[in-house]
Amino acid sequence: TITIQNYFRLYEKLGGMTGTAETEANEFWFTYKRDVVVIPTNQPVRRDDANDLIFKTPEAKFGAVLDDIVERHEAGQPVLVGTIAVETSEYLAELLKRKGIPHNVLNAKEHEREGEIIKDAGQSGAVTIATNMAGRGVDIKLGEGVVDLGGLYVLGTERHEARRIDNQLRGRSGRQ
């Protein structure tokens, strides 16, 4: 029996690639004695990061989330919603169902269809709910005309305990 960290230490050379390692640079040094090197993007990032919105009640928050999704869906802009829990994704899916908005849910219960669900998230009018940024490693290709609609709209319902996971969700919109 061996931990993953100790297993990787058996190798003379280590390398990897991720867009979110910078937030965990101290851990990489402490665990593996390896630096994190940030490679700049080939082209400027066109992502427009908005400030967090804070609501007095969960009902007010999810009402605003639902209104935002409906508005963008009706305009044809694809929406990717990030949640931190399966329960939240299922709650939001139920709200969308009541509004008649077609959507896909990607959480631990749908892991077998993960790639199929996430690859279609950039199509015009698509609404995808993903828990803990499921679908990593699968490109989201934007459908025709989606760039003119503002690209893939990424909406986080709340902050994760790990900033790295929030950054994974942000990165979904930045590299399309």
C-alpha positions as MATLAB code, in Angstrom:
seq = 'TITIQNYFRLYEKLGGMTGTAETEANEFWFTYKRDVVVIPTNQPVRRDDANDLIFKTPEAKFGAVLDDIVERHEAGQPVLVGTIAVETSEYLAELLKRKGIPHNVLNAKEHEREGEIIKDAGQSGAVTIATNMAGRGVDIKLGEGVVDLGGLYVLGTERHEARRIDNQLRGRSGRQ';
ca = [
       0.000    0.000    0.000;
       1.292    3.438   -0.940;
      -0.128    6.939   -1.024;
      -0.466    8.650   -4.385;
       2.052   11.285   -3.265;
       4.671    8.660   -2.361;
       3.952    6.706   -5.544;
       4.766    9.758   -7.657;
       7.943   10.354   -5.652;
       9.278    7.067   -7.028;
       9.711    8.759  -10.421;
      12.829   10.771  -11.200;
      10.951   13.211  -13.439;
       7.508   14.634  -12.790;
       5.423   16.818  -15.036;
       1.838   17.708  -15.534;
      -0.472   20.322  -16.842;
      -3.384   22.080  -15.254;
      -4.815   25.543  -15.336;
      -5.366   25.663  -11.603;
      -2.083   24.548  -10.014;
      -0.961   28.081   -9.190;
      -3.409   28.340   -6.286;
      -1.861   25.154   -4.842;
       1.787   26.015   -5.533;
       2.738   25.747   -1.839;
       1.241   22.269   -1.620;
       3.115   21.123   -4.740;
       6.364   22.350   -3.199;
       5.639   20.842    0.218;
       4.515   17.482   -1.173;
       6.676   16.978   -4.271;
       9.421   19.629   -3.961;
       8.314   20.911   -7.373;
       7.720   24.443   -8.583;
       4.611   25.515  -10.450;
       5.320   27.386  -13.665;
       2.550   29.444  -15.242;
       2.596   29.468  -19.032;
       0.768   32.496  -20.435;
      -2.098   32.003  -22.857;
      -1.418   32.119  -26.584;
      -4.069   34.794  -27.028;
      -5.503   37.255  -24.521;
      -8.312   35.846  -22.395;
     -11.624   37.446  -23.353;
     -13.463   36.188  -20.279;
     -15.426   38.853  -18.448;
     -15.331   38.034  -14.737;
     -18.222   39.551  -12.800;
     -18.284   40.246   -9.079;
     -20.119   37.907   -6.722;
     -23.719   38.712   -5.910;
     -24.940   38.135   -2.361;
     -28.571   37.413   -1.481;
     -30.408   37.478    1.821;
     -32.070   34.085    1.337;
     -31.462   30.927   -0.720;
     -34.861   31.494   -2.364;
     -33.803   34.958   -3.560;
     -30.510   33.575   -4.845;
     -32.043   30.714   -6.789;
     -34.764   33.007   -8.105;
     -32.049   35.268   -9.536;
     -30.093   32.272  -10.874;
     -33.205   30.933  -12.561;
     -34.097   34.321  -14.087;
     -30.541   34.690  -15.431;
     -30.560   31.204  -16.978;
     -33.990   31.684  -18.566;
     -33.019   35.059  -20.057;
     -29.798   33.725  -21.599;
     -31.418   30.482  -22.772;
     -34.159   32.423  -24.567;
     -31.480   34.539  -26.283;
     -29.743   31.334  -27.417;
     -26.615   31.755  -25.293;
     -25.374   28.462  -23.821;
     -25.202   28.371  -20.024;
     -22.954   26.215  -17.836;
     -23.976   26.305  -14.172;
     -21.506   25.128  -11.537;
     -22.792   23.834   -8.206;
     -20.916   22.453   -5.200;
     -23.298   19.617   -4.314;
     -25.408   16.999   -6.080;
     -28.417   18.182   -4.078;
     -27.989   21.719   -5.391;
     -27.719   20.521   -8.988;
     -30.869   18.438   -8.604;
     -32.747   21.309   -6.954;
     -31.797   23.651   -9.774;
     -32.727   20.990  -12.344;
     -36.181   20.748  -10.777;
     -36.620   24.535  -10.971;
     -35.620   24.485  -14.659;
     -37.986   21.583  -15.324;
     -40.872   23.564  -13.833;
     -39.987   26.475  -16.149;
     -39.869   24.133  -19.160;
     -36.176   24.779  -19.843;
     -34.437   21.732  -21.379;
     -31.160   21.017  -19.611;
     -28.553   18.397  -18.777;
     -27.293   17.567  -15.309;
     -23.767   16.338  -14.812;
     -23.010   15.102  -11.320;
     -21.714   11.948   -9.669;
     -24.879   10.119  -10.736;
     -24.208   10.808  -14.445;
     -20.468   10.095  -14.616;
     -20.825    7.524  -17.429;
     -22.268   10.175  -19.783;
     -19.855   12.868  -18.616;
     -18.003   13.510  -21.885;
     -21.167   13.388  -23.964;
     -22.981   15.886  -21.737;
     -20.146   18.398  -21.393;
     -19.184   18.413  -25.089;
     -22.626   19.746  -26.025;
     -22.634   22.465  -23.364;
     -21.515   25.115  -25.864;
     -24.350   24.655  -28.334;
     -26.834   27.462  -28.833;
     -29.466   27.491  -26.079;
     -27.895   24.613  -24.136;
     -28.219   24.639  -20.349;
     -25.858   22.363  -18.422;
     -25.610   21.987  -14.656;
     -22.321   20.513  -13.432;
     -21.246   19.634   -9.907;
     -17.630   20.275   -8.857;
     -16.713   21.019  -12.456;
     -17.333   17.546  -13.737;
     -16.308   17.053  -17.336;
     -12.713   18.185  -16.919;
     -10.575   17.186  -19.865;
     -13.407   17.461  -22.375;
     -13.452   20.455  -24.697;
     -16.603   22.507  -24.947;
     -16.902   23.542  -28.576;
     -19.048   26.548  -29.210;
     -21.908   26.206  -31.659;
     -22.427   28.424  -34.657;
     -23.221   32.015  -33.747;
     -22.545   31.479  -30.039;
     -19.558   33.844  -30.002;
     -21.843   36.643  -31.219;
     -24.192   35.894  -28.317;
     -21.384   36.390  -25.784;
     -19.904   32.876  -25.795;
     -20.423   30.266  -23.113;
     -22.001   31.851  -20.046;
     -20.600   30.275  -16.886;
     -22.526   30.787  -13.665;
     -21.405   29.576  -10.242;
     -24.168   29.183   -7.673;
     -21.766   29.493   -4.736;
     -18.079   29.461   -3.863;
     -16.286   26.156   -3.301;
     -14.128   25.563   -0.258;
     -11.170   25.169   -2.621;
     -10.463   28.216   -4.779;
      -8.878   25.858   -7.317;
     -12.309   24.408   -8.190;
     -13.763   27.893   -8.655;
     -10.869   28.592  -11.012;
     -11.645   25.426  -12.975;
     -15.158   26.705  -13.520;
     -13.886   30.165  -14.527;
     -11.455   28.530  -16.938;
     -14.310   26.867  -18.763;
     -15.327   30.199  -20.235;
     -11.850   31.613  -20.761;
     -10.465   29.063  -23.175;
     -13.315   28.605  -25.623;
];
